[in-house]
Each structure stands twice: as C-alpha cells, then as structure tokens.
Coordinates of C-alpha atoms in Angstrom, one line a residue:
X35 CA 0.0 0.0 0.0
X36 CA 1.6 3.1 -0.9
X37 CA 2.3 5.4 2.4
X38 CA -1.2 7.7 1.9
X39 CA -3.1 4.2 1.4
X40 CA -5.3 3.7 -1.7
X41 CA -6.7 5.8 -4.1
X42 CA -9.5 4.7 -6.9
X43 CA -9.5 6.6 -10.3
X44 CA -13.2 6.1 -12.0
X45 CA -12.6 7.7 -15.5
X46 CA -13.2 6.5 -18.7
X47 CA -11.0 8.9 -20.8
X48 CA -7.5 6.7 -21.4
X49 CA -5.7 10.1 -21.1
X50 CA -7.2 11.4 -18.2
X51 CA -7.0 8.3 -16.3
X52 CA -3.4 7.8 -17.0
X53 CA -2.9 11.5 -16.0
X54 CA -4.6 11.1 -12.8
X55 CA -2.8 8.0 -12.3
X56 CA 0.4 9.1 -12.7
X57 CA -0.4 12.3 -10.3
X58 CA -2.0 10.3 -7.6
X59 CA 1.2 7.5 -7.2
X60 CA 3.4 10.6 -7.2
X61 CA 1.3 12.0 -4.2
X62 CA 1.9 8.3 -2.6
X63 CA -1.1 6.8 -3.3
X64 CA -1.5 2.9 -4.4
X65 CA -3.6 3.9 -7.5
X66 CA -6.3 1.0 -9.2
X67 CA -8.4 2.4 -11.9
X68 CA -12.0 1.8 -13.6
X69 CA -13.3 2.8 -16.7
X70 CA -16.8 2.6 -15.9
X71 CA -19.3 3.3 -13.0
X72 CA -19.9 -0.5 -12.2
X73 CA -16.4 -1.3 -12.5
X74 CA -15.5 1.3 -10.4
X75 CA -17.9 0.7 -7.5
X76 CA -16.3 -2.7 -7.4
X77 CA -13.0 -1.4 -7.4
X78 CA -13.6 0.9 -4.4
X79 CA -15.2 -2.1 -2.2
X80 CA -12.2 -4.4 -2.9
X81 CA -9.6 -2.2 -2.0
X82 CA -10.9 0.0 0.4
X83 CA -10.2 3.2 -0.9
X84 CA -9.5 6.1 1.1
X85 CA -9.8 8.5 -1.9
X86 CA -11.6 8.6 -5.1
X87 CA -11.8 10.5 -8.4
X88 CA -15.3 10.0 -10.0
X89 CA -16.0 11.4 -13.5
X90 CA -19.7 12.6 -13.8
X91 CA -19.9 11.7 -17.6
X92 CA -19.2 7.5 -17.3
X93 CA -20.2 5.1 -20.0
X94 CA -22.8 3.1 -18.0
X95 CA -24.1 5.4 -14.9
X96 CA -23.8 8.4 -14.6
X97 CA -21.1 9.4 -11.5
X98 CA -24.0 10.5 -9.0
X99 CA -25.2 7.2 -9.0
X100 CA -21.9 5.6 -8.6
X101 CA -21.4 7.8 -5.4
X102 CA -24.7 7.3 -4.1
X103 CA -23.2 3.6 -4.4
X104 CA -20.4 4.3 -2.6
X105 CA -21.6 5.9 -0.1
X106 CA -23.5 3.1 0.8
X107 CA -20.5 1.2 2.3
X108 CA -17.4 3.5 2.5
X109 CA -16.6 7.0 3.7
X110 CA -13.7 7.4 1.3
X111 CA -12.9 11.2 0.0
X112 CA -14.7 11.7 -2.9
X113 CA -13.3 14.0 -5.9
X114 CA -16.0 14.5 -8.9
X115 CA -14.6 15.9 -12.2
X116 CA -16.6 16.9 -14.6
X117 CA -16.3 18.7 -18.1
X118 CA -19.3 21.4 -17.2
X119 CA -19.8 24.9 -14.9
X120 CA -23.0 23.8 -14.0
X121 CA -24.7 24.7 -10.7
X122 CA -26.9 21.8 -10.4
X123 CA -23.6 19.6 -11.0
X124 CA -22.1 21.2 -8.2
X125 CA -25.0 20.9 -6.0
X126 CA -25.8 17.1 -7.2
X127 CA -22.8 16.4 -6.3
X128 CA -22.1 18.2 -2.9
X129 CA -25.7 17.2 -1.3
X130 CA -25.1 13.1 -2.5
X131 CA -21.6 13.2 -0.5
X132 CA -19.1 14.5 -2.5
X133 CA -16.4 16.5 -1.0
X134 CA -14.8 18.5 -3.7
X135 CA -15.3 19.0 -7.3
X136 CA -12.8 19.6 -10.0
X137 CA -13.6 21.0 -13.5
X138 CA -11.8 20.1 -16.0
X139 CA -9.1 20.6 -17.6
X140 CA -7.7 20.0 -14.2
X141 CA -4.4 21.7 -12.6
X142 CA -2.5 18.2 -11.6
X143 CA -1.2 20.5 -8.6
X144 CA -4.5 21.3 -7.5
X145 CA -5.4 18.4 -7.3
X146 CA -2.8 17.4 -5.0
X147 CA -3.4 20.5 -2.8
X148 CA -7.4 19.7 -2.8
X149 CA -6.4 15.9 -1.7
X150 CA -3.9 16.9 0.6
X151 CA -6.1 19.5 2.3
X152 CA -8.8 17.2 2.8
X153 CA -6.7 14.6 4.1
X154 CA -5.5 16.9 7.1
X155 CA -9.0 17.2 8.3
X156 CA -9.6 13.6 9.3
X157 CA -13.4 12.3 9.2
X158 CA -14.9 10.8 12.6
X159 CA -18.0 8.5 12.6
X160 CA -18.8 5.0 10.6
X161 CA -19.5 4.6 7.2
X162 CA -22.5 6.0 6.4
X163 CA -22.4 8.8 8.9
X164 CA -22.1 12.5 7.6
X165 CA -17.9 13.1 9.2
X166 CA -17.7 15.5 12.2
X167 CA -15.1 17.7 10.7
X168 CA -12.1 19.1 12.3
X169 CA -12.3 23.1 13.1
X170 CA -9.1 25.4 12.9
X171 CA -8.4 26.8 17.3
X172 CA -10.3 29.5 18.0
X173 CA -9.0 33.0 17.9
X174 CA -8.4 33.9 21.3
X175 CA -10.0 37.5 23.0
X176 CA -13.5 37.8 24.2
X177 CA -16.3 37.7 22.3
X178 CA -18.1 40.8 21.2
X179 CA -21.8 41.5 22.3
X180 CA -24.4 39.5 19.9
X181 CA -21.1 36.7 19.1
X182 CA -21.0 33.4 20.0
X183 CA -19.7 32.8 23.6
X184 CA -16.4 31.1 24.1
X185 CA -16.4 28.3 27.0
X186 CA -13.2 26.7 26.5
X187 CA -13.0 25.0 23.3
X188 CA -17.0 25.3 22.8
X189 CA -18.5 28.0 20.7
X190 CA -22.2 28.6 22.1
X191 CA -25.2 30.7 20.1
X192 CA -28.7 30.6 20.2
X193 CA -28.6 27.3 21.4
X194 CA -26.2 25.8 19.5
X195 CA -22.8 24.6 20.8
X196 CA -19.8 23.6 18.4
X197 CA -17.0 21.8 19.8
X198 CA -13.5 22.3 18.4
X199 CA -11.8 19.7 20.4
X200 CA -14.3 17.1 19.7
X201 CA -15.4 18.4 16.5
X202 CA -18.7 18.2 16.9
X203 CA -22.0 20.1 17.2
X204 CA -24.9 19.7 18.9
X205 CA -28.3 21.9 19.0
X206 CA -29.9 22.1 22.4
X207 CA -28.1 18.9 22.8
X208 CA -29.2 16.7 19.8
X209 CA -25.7 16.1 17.8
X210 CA -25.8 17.1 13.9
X211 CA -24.2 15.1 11.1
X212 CA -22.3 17.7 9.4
X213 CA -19.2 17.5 6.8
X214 CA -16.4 18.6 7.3
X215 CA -17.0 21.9 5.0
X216 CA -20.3 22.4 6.6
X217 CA -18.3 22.8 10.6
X218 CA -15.2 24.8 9.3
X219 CA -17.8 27.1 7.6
X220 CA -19.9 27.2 10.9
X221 CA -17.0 27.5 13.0
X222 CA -15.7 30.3 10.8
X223 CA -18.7 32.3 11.3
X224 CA -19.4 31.6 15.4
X225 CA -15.9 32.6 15.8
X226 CA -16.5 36.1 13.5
X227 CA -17.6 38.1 16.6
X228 CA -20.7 39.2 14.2
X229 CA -18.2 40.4 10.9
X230 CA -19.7 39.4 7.6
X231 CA -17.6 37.3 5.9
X232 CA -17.7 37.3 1.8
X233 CA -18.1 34.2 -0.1
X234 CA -14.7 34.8 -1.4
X235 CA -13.5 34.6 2.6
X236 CA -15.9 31.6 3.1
X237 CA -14.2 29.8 -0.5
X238 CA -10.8 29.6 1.5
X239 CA -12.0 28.5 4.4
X240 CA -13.5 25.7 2.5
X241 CA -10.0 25.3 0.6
X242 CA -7.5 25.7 2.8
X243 CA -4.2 27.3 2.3
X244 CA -4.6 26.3 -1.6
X245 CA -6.2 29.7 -2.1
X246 CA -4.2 32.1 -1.0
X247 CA -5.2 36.3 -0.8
X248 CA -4.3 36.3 -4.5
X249 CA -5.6 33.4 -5.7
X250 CA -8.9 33.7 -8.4
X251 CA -11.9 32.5 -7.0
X252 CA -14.5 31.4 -9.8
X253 CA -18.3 31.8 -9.7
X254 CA -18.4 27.8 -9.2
X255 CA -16.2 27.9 -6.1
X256 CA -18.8 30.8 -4.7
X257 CA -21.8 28.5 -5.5
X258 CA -20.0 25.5 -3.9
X259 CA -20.1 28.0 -0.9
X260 CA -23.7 28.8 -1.3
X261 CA -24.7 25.2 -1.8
X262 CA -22.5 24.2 1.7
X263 CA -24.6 27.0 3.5
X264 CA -27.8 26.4 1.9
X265 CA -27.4 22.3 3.5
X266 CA -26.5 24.1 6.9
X267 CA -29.1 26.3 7.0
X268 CA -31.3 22.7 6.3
X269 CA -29.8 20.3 8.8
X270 CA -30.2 23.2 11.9
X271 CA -33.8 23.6 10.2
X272 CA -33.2 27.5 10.1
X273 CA -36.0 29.8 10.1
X274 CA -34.9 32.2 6.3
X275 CA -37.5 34.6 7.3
X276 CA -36.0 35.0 11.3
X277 CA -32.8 32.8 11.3
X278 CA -31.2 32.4 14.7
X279 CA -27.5 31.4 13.2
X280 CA -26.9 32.4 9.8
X281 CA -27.8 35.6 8.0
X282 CA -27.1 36.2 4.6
X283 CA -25.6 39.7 3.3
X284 CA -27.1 40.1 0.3
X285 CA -24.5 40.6 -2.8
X286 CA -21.5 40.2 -0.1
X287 CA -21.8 36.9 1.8
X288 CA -22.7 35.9 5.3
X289 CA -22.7 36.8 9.1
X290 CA -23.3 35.2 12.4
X291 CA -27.4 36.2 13.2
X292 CA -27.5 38.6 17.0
X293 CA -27.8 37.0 20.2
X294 CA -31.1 35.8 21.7
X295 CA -31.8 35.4 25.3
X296 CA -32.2 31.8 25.6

C-alpha cells in the first residue's frame, strides 16, 4: 500500500486516467483504476479506498449514482470531475456526498493540494455517517456583544454549541451530522464576533491554504459556498424569514445572526 493508502480513479477517458494515475502514485497513493461506474464501485469495495476521483460523464451510470453507491459502504474522499460549470452539478454532487469538485481541464497540482487539504482534516464516525469535521483553534480574546460565547473549546449561540476539540455540534443537545466543510464554515462564522464574511473569505476556508489572498476565485467555487450553506441552514432547520445562526448579506456573503436570550 503506498504510504497515503489507496486511491480509486473512475474515469473512462485513457488520457485522463493515466494522467490522474500518474499524479496520484506521485502523491503516494496505491492507484487502481476503472473505466466505468460498475467497475468502479467494485474497485472501491475491494480495495478499500480512502480517496476517489469519480468522473460525472461515465459510460454506463452516470457518476451521481456511482457515489450514491459508494456511499452506501465506505466514507472514502470523494473527488468528482466533470467537463461542465454547472450549478446543479455542483450541488448534485455536494448534497449526494461529494467532497470536492474539479472542473476540467484540471491543474494536476491542484489536485494534489485539494487531496492533501482534505486529508488533514480527518473524518470521525462509521461509514455512512455525515464526518464530524475538524475546526481550525479558536482566535483567542473575548467575544463581542451579539457573538457566539467562548467556553473553553466550545463555541455557544442561540442554542447551538460547536465543539472544536471534539469536532462536533450539537443543538440544544441533539448532535448534527455535518461535513467537514459544513463545521469549518460554521465554526468560521461563530468565531466572526458578528463580521460578515464574503463568499470569497468563506471559498478559502472551505479550501485551505490552496487559495491564498491572490488566488482567483471562480463563480463555481462561490456557489459551492452557497450550496454548503444552503445544507447548513437545512440540517439546523433555520427559520430564512428569522434565522437564529446564519444571515445572509445580500451581494457580499454571510454573518453570524444577534444573540437571543435563551
């Protein structure tokens, strides 16, 4: 097993295949490869991958329905490329368990800085389970008035209490399944003392360290943002007309909702 354990490429393009192949064993990957959806489900159970690279536009099905497969007995990292800029791709993907897109043509070195970054925020939880993502420490001070409260490594608002330690969250005490995008995107606004944050802020959050101040940030990296949020905003069942938690700024991004008494 090569020293980051095993990665599946689903692709039936010869080229591309070969040219992710070639990046992932350089990253230090044991690579095995599929050409089709089927195939590649198979692939993914017998060698227990730990990452994938799914292409959306396979032969047989489609690459949604190969990760809906997936997900079904493993909690690999799951990469979906795919030839168009469309929203409802991005959103497909995102809500059936993806955790990172790539459109193509591809950057091999983004690629490996996408991988890598994921792989530095370990999941928690069985397969199955949405992962309980890790959250970057939290900035230390006091909290401004209408912020979340700091109590050691717990962030609490409105009821809700996010963990950093444990990397979890709970809501008046029930714990919520979220990814790992989902919590640092949470945590980055809890620990925002109330600032608005832009989506371009909220993309490298979501990134990592890939996108630095001066890297481009495309519309379909914004909407990956928007998509993220939008599946927060489900799983704490957020009120749009009176949220509690998060509060959109319209045409700049989002901030942390005031403080209720509880």
């Amino acid at each position: 097993m090569g020293d980051l354990g095993v990665a599946v490429v689903i692709e039936d393009d010869d080229d591309v295949r070969n040219l992710l192949d070639a990046v992932l064993q350089q990253a230090g990957f044991e690579v095995h490869s599929a050409a089709t959806g089927r195939d590649g489900v198979d692939v993914a159970r017998l060698r227990q991958a730990n990452v994938i690279t799914l292409d959306v536009g396979l032969p047989d099905i489609d690459g949604f329905e190969v990760l809906r497969r997936i997900r079904q007995f493993s909690d690999a990292y799951v990469v979906m490329l795919t030839g168009r800029n469309e929203e409802l791709d991005t959103i497909t993907a995102l809500q059936g368990g993806a955790d990172d897109y790539i459109i193509k043509p591809f950057r091999p070195r983004e690629l490996r800085a996408r991988i890598s970054a994921m792989m530095r925020r370990p999941r928690q939880g069985a397969v199955g389970e949405p992962e309980a993502p890790v959250g970057s420490p939290p900035e230390p001070g006091s909290a401004a008035a209408g912020s979340a409260r700091r109590a050691g490594t717990v962030l609490h608002h409105n009821g809700l209490a996010l963990d950093t330690e444990t990397r979890t969250v709970a809501l008046r005490g029930t714990p919520l399944g979220l990814t790992r995008s989902e919590f640092d995107l949470l945590h980055e606004l809890l620990r925002g003392t109330g600032a608005v944050r832009t989506r371009a802020d909220l993309v490298r959050v979501v990134r990592g360290e890939y996108y630095r101040e001066d890297t481009y940030i495309s519309e379909a990296d914004e909407r990956a943002v928007e998509v993220h949020i939008g599946n927060l905003r489900r799983k704490l069942r957020e009120d749009p007309q009176d949220p509690r938690w998060l509060v959109t700024v319209r045409g700049v991004g989002y901030r942390l909702a005031p403080k209720r008494a509880e």
